[in-house]
């Protein structure tokens, strides 16, 4: 077993998943301002370090994805990667520089960040990162995602993954087919399958070691503006089918994004997926909003109440952990 494969397996060990805390400053500012908290470096650190020092870190969180600002911060005289490593979780870092307008397309995007990546990776390794993340985003409509967007993003994801393995870290490959739109669940299934297959064609072509990556896909869901009603069982069935058909068996783990689902939806769907998952893929979470939303809401009411904030985060993390093993029991929606 290679060192990188061991890191990947450690991140997705039983009952564990990933806390995605890699919001860029722009996104974090939107999140904080939506709950009337000023977005400054101090507040961003205060909230994030509250999560990283929560009790559930040691039994529910296998890895934390950080943003450039956070990986360089200290809290109580410890660096953030140290704080995370002490809980047993692996520190990770988002290394793309964002999704930008794709030339020759009106609405689609290409994720940037390859220039100078080799040097940045070395620096992140020295800061303690042992895994990384790069997210490509795809729209669904009649004509999207275009072949152009599918091909160029797959190419960039593979170039990124190859450089990351060279630097001694595990790349998370995140092709996110967005939930926005009025498309059907079948459209989501077809387009997501096409996107993921193309990613693996490129990863294989560029000689990426598939045993040492993690895939971070969306679940198969109807568009957020479609009126299609679908059960959690159907979501699970289509999601598993899509992944079994598109992901090579060597990949050690699938870590879903929540993608705008509520905390409860993301937990319930992950649980149903794991109840039905007969494949050898580990299927767990790499949630941003679905792990942080309620904790952020609580914290915003009194930013000194770290204990209360941690209690709420711990609850969510424990629910996701149970869902990653198919052992979650329905919760009452308190909102
Ligand atoms: C945490 O948010 C990440 C995106 O940040 P930027 O858009 O600011 O770069 C995002 O990539 C995230 O890691 C995944 O989408 C999963 O987050 P959700 O909230 O969809 O689970």
PDB file of N, CA, C and O and ligand atoms in Angstrom, residues 20 22-24 27 31 65 94 133 135 174 176 216 257-260 286-290, ligand 1:
ATOM      1  N   UNK A  20     -15.589  20.482   4.760  1.00  0.00           N
ATOM      2  CA  UNK A  20     -15.128  21.426   3.732  1.00  0.00           C
ATOM      3  C   UNK A  20     -15.249  22.838   4.298  1.00  0.00           C
ATOM      4  O   UNK A  20     -16.345  23.395   4.391  1.00  0.00           O
ATOM      5  N   UNK A  22     -13.299  25.379   3.114  1.00  0.00           N
ATOM      6  CA  UNK A  22     -12.387  26.048   2.187  1.00  0.00           C
ATOM      7  C   UNK A  22     -13.063  27.187   1.432  1.00  0.00           C
ATOM      8  O   UNK A  22     -12.659  27.527   0.316  1.00  0.00           O
ATOM      9  N   UNK A  23     -14.104  27.777   2.034  1.00  0.00           N
ATOM     10  CA  UNK A  23     -14.755  28.895   1.358  1.00  0.00           C
ATOM     11  C   UNK A  23     -13.722  29.993   1.112  1.00  0.00           C
ATOM     12  O   UNK A  23     -12.991  30.385   2.025  1.00  0.00           O
ATOM     13  N   UNK A  24     -13.687  30.494  -0.122  1.00  0.00           N
ATOM     14  CA  UNK A  24     -12.794  31.619  -0.412  1.00  0.00           C
ATOM     15  C   UNK A  24     -13.332  32.832   0.352  1.00  0.00           C
ATOM     16  O   UNK A  24     -14.473  32.812   0.844  1.00  0.00           O
ATOM     17  N   UNK A  27     -16.821  33.975  -0.748  1.00  0.00           N
ATOM     18  CA  UNK A  27     -17.943  33.122  -0.319  1.00  0.00           C
ATOM     19  C   UNK A  27     -18.152  33.223   1.185  1.00  0.00           C
ATOM     20  O   UNK A  27     -19.291  33.332   1.672  1.00  0.00           O
ATOM     21  N   UNK A  31     -21.464  34.269   3.377  1.00  0.00           N
ATOM     22  CA  UNK A  31     -22.036  33.434   4.454  1.00  0.00           C
ATOM     23  C   UNK A  31     -22.152  34.232   5.754  1.00  0.00           C
ATOM     24  O   UNK A  31     -23.175  34.189   6.428  1.00  0.00           O
ATOM     25  N   UNK A  65     -10.760  20.523   4.715  1.00  0.00           N
ATOM     26  CA  UNK A  65     -10.226  21.297   3.585  1.00  0.00           C
ATOM     27  C   UNK A  65     -10.183  22.768   3.997  1.00  0.00           C
ATOM     28  O   UNK A  65     -11.194  23.343   4.424  1.00  0.00           O
ATOM     29  N   UNK A  94      -7.523  23.767  -0.428  1.00  0.00           N
ATOM     30  CA  UNK A  94      -8.078  24.032  -1.769  1.00  0.00           C
ATOM     31  C   UNK A  94      -6.990  24.732  -2.578  1.00  0.00           C
ATOM     32  O   UNK A  94      -6.436  25.739  -2.130  1.00  0.00           O
ATOM     33  N   UNK A 133      -7.709  19.998  -2.814  1.00  0.00           N
ATOM     34  CA  UNK A 133      -8.989  19.951  -3.533  1.00  0.00           C
ATOM     35  C   UNK A 133      -9.009  20.916  -4.706  1.00  0.00           C
ATOM     36  O   UNK A 133      -8.451  22.010  -4.625  1.00  0.00           O
ATOM     37  N   UNK A 135     -12.040  22.151  -7.629  1.00  0.00           N
ATOM     38  CA  UNK A 135     -13.455  21.977  -7.990  1.00  0.00           C
ATOM     39  C   UNK A 135     -13.734  22.540  -9.377  1.00  0.00           C
ATOM     40  O   UNK A 135     -13.398  23.697  -9.666  1.00  0.00           O
ATOM     41  N   UNK A 174     -12.995  17.118  -7.769  1.00  0.00           N
ATOM     42  CA  UNK A 174     -14.392  17.517  -7.536  1.00  0.00           C
ATOM     43  C   UNK A 174     -15.042  18.074  -8.803  1.00  0.00           C
ATOM     44  O   UNK A 174     -14.923  19.260  -9.103  1.00  0.00           O
ATOM     45  N   UNK A 176     -18.321  19.201  -9.941  1.00  0.00           N
ATOM     46  CA  UNK A 176     -19.667  19.455  -9.390  1.00  0.00           C
ATOM     47  C   UNK A 176     -20.646  19.854 -10.482  1.00  0.00           C
ATOM     48  O   UNK A 176     -20.554  20.943 -11.059  1.00  0.00           O
ATOM     49  N   UNK A 216     -14.997  13.667  -5.408  1.00  0.00           N
ATOM     50  CA  UNK A 216     -16.027  14.427  -4.685  1.00  0.00           C
ATOM     51  C   UNK A 216     -17.128  14.841  -5.670  1.00  0.00           C
ATOM     52  O   UNK A 216     -17.063  15.899  -6.285  1.00  0.00           O
ATOM     53  N   UNK A 257     -20.361  16.103  -2.072  1.00  0.00           N
ATOM     54  CA  UNK A 257     -20.603  17.491  -1.672  1.00  0.00           C
ATOM     55  C   UNK A 257     -22.089  17.602  -1.343  1.00  0.00           C
ATOM     56  O   UNK A 257     -22.896  16.770  -1.780  1.00  0.00           O
ATOM     57  N   UNK A 258     -22.478  18.622  -0.557  1.00  0.00           N
ATOM     58  CA  UNK A 258     -23.909  18.739  -0.248  1.00  0.00           C
ATOM     59  C   UNK A 258     -24.633  19.588  -1.288  1.00  0.00           C
ATOM     60  O   UNK A 258     -25.829  19.397  -1.521  1.00  0.00           O
ATOM     61  N   UNK A 259     -23.937  20.531  -1.898  1.00  0.00           N
ATOM     62  CA  UNK A 259     -24.440  21.219  -3.090  1.00  0.00           C
ATOM     63  C   UNK A 259     -25.726  22.012  -2.967  1.00  0.00           C
ATOM     64  O   UNK A 259     -26.453  22.144  -3.944  1.00  0.00           O
ATOM     65  N   UNK A 260     -26.048  22.490  -1.763  1.00  0.00           N
ATOM     66  CA  UNK A 260     -27.261  23.293  -1.623  1.00  0.00           C
ATOM     67  C   UNK A 260     -28.436  22.503  -1.048  1.00  0.00           C
ATOM     68  O   UNK A 260     -29.529  23.038  -0.867  1.00  0.00           O
ATOM     69  N   UNK A 286     -18.291  15.121   2.214  1.00  0.00           N
ATOM     70  CA  UNK A 286     -17.307  16.205   2.228  1.00  0.00           C
ATOM     71  C   UNK A 286     -18.161  17.461   2.161  1.00  0.00           C
ATOM     72  O   UNK A 286     -18.301  18.088   1.110  1.00  0.00           O
ATOM     73  N   UNK A 287     -18.806  17.744   3.282  1.00  0.00           N
ATOM     74  CA  UNK A 287     -19.829  18.787   3.286  1.00  0.00           C
ATOM     75  C   UNK A 287     -19.290  20.119   3.804  1.00  0.00           C
ATOM     76  O   UNK A 287     -18.516  20.165   4.763  1.00  0.00           O
ATOM     77  N   UNK A 288     -19.737  21.175   3.153  1.00  0.00           N
ATOM     78  CA  UNK A 288     -19.461  22.523   3.627  1.00  0.00           C
ATOM     79  C   UNK A 288     -20.697  23.010   4.365  1.00  0.00           C
ATOM     80  O   UNK A 288     -20.821  22.909   5.597  1.00  0.00           O
ATOM     81  N   UNK A 289     -21.671  23.464   3.547  1.00  0.00           N
ATOM     82  CA  UNK A 289     -22.898  24.018   4.146  1.00  0.00           C
ATOM     83  C   UNK A 289     -23.638  23.017   5.028  1.00  0.00           C
ATOM     84  O   UNK A 289     -24.143  23.372   6.089  1.00  0.00           O
ATOM     85  N   UNK A 290     -23.725  21.755   4.614  1.00  0.00           N
ATOM     86  CA  UNK A 290     -24.520  20.785   5.376  1.00  0.00           C
ATOM     87  C   UNK A 290     -23.876  20.387   6.704  1.00  0.00           C
ATOM     88  O   UNK A 290     -24.492  19.688   7.506  1.00  0.00           O
TER      89      UNK A 290
HETATM   90  C1  LIG B   1     -16.791  25.274   1.069  1.00  0.00           C
HETATM   91  O1  LIG B   1     -17.125  25.746  -0.226  1.00  0.00           O
HETATM   92  C2  LIG B   1     -16.288  25.431  -1.332  1.00  0.00           C
HETATM   93  C3  LIG B   1     -16.349  26.503  -2.369  1.00  0.00           C
HETATM   94  O2  LIG B   1     -15.753  27.630  -2.008  1.00  0.00           O
HETATM   95  P1  LIG B   1     -15.605  28.808  -3.107  1.00  0.00           P
HETATM   96  O3  LIG B   1     -16.794  28.759  -4.025  1.00  0.00           O
HETATM   97  O4  LIG B   1     -15.572  30.006  -2.252  1.00  0.00           O
HETATM   98  O5  LIG B   1     -14.312  28.541  -3.809  1.00  0.00           O
HETATM   99  C4  LIG B   1     -16.849  24.249  -2.135  1.00  0.00           C
HETATM  100  O6  LIG B   1     -15.965  23.863  -3.163  1.00  0.00           O
HETATM  101  C5  LIG B   1     -17.146  23.116  -1.281  1.00  0.00           C
HETATM  102  O7  LIG B   1     -15.955  22.524  -0.807  1.00  0.00           O
HETATM  103  C6  LIG B   1     -17.956  22.053  -2.018  1.00  0.00           C
HETATM  104  O8  LIG B   1     -18.791  22.591  -2.996  1.00  0.00           O
HETATM  105  C7  LIG B   1     -18.804  21.369  -1.001  1.00  0.00           C
HETATM  106  O9  LIG B   1     -19.535  22.322  -0.280  1.00  0.00           O
HETATM  107  P2  LIG B   1     -21.090  22.131  -0.098  1.00  0.00           P
HETATM  108  O10 LIG B   1     -21.516  23.346   0.679  1.00  0.00           O
HETATM  109  O11 LIG B   1     -21.681  22.051  -1.475  1.00  0.00           O
HETATM  110  O12 LIG B   1     -21.207  20.837   0.668  1.00  0.00           O
END
